[in-house]
Coordinates of C-alpha atoms in Angstrom, one line a residue:
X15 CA -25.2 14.6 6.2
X16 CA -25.4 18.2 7.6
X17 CA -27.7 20.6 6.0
X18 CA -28.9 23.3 8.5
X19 CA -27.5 26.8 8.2
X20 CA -24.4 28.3 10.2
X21 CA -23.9 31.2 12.0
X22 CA -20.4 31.6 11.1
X23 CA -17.1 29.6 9.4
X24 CA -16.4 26.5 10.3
X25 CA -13.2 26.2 12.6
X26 CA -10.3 25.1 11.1
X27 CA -10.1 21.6 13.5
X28 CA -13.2 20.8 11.3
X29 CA -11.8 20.4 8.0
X30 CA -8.0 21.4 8.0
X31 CA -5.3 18.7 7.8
X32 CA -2.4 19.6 11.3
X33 CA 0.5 21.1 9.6
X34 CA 3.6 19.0 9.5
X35 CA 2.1 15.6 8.9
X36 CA 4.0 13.3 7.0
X37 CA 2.9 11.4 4.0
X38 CA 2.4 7.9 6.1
X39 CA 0.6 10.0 8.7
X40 CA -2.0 11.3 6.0
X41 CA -2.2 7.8 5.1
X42 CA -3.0 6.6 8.8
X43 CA -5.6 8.9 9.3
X44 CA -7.5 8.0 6.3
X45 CA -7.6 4.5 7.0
X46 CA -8.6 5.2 10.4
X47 CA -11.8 7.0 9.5
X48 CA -12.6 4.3 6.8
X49 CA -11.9 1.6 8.6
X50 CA -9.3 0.4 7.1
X51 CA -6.6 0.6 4.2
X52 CA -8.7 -2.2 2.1
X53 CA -12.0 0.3 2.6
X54 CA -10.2 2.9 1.0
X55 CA -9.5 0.9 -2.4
X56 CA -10.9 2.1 -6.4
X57 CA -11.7 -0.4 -8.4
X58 CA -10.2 1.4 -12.2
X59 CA -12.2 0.9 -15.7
X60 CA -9.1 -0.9 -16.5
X61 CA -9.5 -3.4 -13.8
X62 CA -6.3 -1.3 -11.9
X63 CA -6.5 0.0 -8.3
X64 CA -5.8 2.9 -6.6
X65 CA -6.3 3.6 -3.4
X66 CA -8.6 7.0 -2.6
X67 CA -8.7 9.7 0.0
X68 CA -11.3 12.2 1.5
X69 CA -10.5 15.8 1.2
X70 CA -12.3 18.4 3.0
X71 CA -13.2 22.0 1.6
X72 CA -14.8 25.2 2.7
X73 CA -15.0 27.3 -0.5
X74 CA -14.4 31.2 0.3
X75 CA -17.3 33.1 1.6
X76 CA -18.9 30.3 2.7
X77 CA -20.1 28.6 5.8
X78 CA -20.3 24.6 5.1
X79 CA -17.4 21.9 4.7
X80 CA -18.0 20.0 2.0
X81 CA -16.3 16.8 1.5
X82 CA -15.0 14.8 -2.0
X83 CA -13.3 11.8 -2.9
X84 CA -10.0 11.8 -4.7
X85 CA -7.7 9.2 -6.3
X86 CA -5.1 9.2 -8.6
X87 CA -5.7 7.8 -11.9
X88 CA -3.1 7.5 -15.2
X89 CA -1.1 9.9 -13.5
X90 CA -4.6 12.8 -13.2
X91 CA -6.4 13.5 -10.4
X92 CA -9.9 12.1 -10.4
X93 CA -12.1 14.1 -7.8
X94 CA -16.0 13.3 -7.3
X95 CA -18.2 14.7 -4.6
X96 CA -19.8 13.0 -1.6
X97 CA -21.6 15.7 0.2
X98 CA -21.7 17.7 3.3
X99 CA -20.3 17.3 6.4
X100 CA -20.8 19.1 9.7
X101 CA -19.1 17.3 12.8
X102 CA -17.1 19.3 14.9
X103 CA -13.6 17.9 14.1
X104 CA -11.6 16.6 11.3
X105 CA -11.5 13.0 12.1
X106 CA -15.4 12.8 13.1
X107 CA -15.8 14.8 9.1
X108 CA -13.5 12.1 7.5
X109 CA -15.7 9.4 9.4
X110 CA -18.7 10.9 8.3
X111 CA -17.8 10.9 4.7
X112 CA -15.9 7.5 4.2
X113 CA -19.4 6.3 5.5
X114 CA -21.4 7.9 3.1
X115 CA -18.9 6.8 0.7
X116 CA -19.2 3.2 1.7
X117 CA -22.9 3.2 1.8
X118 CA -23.4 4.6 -1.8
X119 CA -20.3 1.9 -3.1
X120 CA -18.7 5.4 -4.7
X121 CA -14.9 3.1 -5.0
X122 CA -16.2 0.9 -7.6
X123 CA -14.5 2.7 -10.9
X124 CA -16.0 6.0 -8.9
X125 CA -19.4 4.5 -8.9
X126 CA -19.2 3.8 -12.6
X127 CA -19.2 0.9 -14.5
X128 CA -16.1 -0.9 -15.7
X129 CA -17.1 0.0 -19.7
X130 CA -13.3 -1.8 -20.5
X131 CA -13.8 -4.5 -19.0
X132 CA -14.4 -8.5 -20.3
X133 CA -17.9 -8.6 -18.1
X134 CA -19.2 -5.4 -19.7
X135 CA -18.3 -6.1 -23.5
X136 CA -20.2 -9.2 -23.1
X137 CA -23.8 -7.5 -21.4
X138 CA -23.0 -9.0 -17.9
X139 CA -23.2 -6.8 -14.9
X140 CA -20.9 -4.4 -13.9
X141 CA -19.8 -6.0 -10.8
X142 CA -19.0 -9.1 -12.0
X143 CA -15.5 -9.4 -11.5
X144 CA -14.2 -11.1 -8.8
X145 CA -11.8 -7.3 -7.6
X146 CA -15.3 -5.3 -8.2
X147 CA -17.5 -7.5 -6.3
X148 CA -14.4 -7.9 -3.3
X149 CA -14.7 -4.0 -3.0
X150 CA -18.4 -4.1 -3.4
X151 CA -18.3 -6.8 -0.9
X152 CA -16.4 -4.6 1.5
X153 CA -18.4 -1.4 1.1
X154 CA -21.4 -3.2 2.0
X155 CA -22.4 -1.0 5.3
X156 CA -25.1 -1.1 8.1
X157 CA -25.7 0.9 10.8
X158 CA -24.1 4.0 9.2
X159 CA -23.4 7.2 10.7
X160 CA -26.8 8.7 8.6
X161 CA -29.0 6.4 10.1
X162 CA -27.4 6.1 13.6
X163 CA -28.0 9.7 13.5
X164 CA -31.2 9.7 12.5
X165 CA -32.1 6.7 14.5
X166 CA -30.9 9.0 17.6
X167 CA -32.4 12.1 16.9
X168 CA -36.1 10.2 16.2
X169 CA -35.1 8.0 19.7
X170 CA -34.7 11.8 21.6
X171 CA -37.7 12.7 20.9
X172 CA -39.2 9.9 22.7
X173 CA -40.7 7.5 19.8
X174 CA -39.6 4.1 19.5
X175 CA -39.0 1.7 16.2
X176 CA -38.3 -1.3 14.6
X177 CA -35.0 -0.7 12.7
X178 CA -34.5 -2.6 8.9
X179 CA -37.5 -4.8 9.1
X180 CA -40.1 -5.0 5.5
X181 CA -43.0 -3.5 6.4
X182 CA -45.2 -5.5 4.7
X183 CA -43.7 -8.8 5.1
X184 CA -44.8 -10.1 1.7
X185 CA -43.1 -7.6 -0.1
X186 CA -39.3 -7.7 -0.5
X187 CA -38.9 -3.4 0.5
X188 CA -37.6 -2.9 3.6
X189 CA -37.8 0.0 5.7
X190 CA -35.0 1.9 8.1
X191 CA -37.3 2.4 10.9
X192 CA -40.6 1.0 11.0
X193 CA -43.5 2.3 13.0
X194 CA -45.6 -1.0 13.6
X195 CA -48.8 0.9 15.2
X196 CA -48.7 4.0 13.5
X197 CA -47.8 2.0 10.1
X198 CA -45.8 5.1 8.9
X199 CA -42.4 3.7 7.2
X200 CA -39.1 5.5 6.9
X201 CA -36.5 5.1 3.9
X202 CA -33.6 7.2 4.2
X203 CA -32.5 7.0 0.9
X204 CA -28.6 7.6 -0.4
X205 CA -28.1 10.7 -2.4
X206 CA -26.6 9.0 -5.5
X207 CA -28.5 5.8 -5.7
X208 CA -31.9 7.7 -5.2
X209 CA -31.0 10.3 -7.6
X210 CA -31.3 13.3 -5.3
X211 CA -32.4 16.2 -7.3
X212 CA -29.5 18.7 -5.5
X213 CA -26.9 16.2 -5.3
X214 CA -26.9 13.6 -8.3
X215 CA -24.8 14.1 -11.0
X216 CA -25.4 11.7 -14.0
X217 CA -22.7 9.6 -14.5
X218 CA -20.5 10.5 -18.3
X219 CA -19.7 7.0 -18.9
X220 CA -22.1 4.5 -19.4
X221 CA -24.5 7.3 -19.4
X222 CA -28.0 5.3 -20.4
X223 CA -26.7 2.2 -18.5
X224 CA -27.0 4.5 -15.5
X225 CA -29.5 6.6 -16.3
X226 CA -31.7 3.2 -16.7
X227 CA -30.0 2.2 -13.1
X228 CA -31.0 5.2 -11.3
X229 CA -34.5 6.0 -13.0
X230 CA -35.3 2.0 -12.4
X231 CA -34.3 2.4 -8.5
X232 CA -36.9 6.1 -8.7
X233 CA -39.5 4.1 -10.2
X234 CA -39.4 1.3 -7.5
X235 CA -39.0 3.9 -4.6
X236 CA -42.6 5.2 -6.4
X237 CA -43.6 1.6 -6.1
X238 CA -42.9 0.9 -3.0
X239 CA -44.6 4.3 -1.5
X240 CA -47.9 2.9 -3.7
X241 CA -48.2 -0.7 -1.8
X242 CA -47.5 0.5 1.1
X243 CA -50.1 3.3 0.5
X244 CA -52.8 1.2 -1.1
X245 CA -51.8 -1.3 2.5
X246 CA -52.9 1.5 4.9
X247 CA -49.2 2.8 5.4
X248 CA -47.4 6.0 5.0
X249 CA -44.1 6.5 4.6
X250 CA -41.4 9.1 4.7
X251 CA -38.4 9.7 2.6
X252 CA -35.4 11.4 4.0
X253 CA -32.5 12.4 1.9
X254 CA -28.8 11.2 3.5
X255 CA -27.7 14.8 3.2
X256 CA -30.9 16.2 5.0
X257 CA -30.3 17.7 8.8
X258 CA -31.0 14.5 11.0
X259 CA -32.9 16.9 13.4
X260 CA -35.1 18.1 10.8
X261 CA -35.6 14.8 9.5
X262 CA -36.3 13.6 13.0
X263 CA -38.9 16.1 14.0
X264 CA -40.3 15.9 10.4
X265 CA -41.3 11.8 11.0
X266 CA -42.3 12.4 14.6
X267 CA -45.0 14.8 13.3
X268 CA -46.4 11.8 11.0
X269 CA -46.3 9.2 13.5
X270 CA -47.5 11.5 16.4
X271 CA -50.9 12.4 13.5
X272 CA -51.4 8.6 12.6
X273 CA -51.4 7.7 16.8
X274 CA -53.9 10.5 17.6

């Protein structure tokens, strides 16, 4: 996702809804962006559904559109964010974000675990029942919008890749581009899952199930940077909301230093 400073406000064909669209027209343009009605389905802590939307914001005096998810829940609103966008229309923002969305599986219980549920009262995992692991299923993703832009903005600058492959083959981490001879390995890593340090927000339920979840997947990411390390390699870590430009020209340095 977009993080690279702006001259000036967004234009309103960014973010704003067209006036006069009707209620099955909001509906239609949602779907569109995530693919589908079924895409766009919260699994509830009571085992419920609802079915969310992405709403776009550009808070006053500032420069950036940032985009959250929203659903309707005992008769509240339940907002959570997803991150920032920066595409030049609406629809291409909605897409943007309903991939990010899928990626980091944000529409199971709002990425939290289902702490009324049968399978949590008895120690099993989270996404054990069959409506969770159907969404969870569904929100699988590859080839997201992140990484094709990354992948595009690293292809521009003239280096080529091998894309999800483990670099180390007897080791089960795998990389999202993969510089064989330079043995330099990228991760881009999602903002929730990864615990970024600007955009994570612990979770209030189930707080030390998920602080356990997210510390565990920080220590691994550590891990994995150590074999690879102690194997010759280097990676690089990007962060889904970083500039993909930045990002780009940031791992062509590293690979261009390893080939000299």
């Amino acid at each position: 996702m977009s993080g690279h400073w702006r001259e000036s406000r967004p234009a309103d064909m960014a973010w704003r809804a067209a006036r006069g669209l009707s209620r099955d027209q909001r509906a239609a343009e949602q779907d569109q962006a995530a693919g589908g009605r079924e895409r766009r389905t919260v699994i509830l802590p009571d085992g419920g559904r609802a079915v969310a939307s992405v709403y776009l914001r550009v808070p006053p005096k500032t420069r950036r559109i940032y985009a959250y998810l929203r659903w309707s829940e005992r008769g509240s609103t339940v907002e959570r964010y997803v991150g920032e966008v920066g595409e030049a229309s609406r629809a291409d923002n909605l897409s943007l974000a309903w991939s990010t969305i899928q990626k980091r599986q944000l529409l199971v219980a709002g990425s939290e675990p289902l702490a009324n549920s049968r399978s949590s009262k008895r120690g099993e995992s989270w996404a054990s029942s069959p409506a969770v692991r159907a969404v969870m299923r569904g929100n699988k993703s590859r080839d997201t919008r992140p990484e094709k832009a990354l992948r595009s903005a690293v292809h521009a600058l003239g280096l080529r890749y091998r894309v999800g492959m483990r670099p180390l083959p007897e080791i089960r981490r795998t990389a999202d581009l993969v510089f064989t001879r330079a043995k330099v390995a990228v991760f881009l890593d999602g903002c929730y899952w990864h615990g970024c340090p600007e955009h994570y927000r612990p979770s209030k339920q189930n707080k030390e199930f998920w602080e356990k979840k997210i510390g565990g997947n920080r220590a691994r990411d550590a891990e994995t940077d150590r074999l690879l390390r102690e194997a010759g390699w280097e990676t690089v870590r990007v962060w889904e909301h970083e500039d993909p430009l930045e990002s780009a020209a940031k791992i062509a340095r590293v690979v261009r230093d390893r080939s000299a």
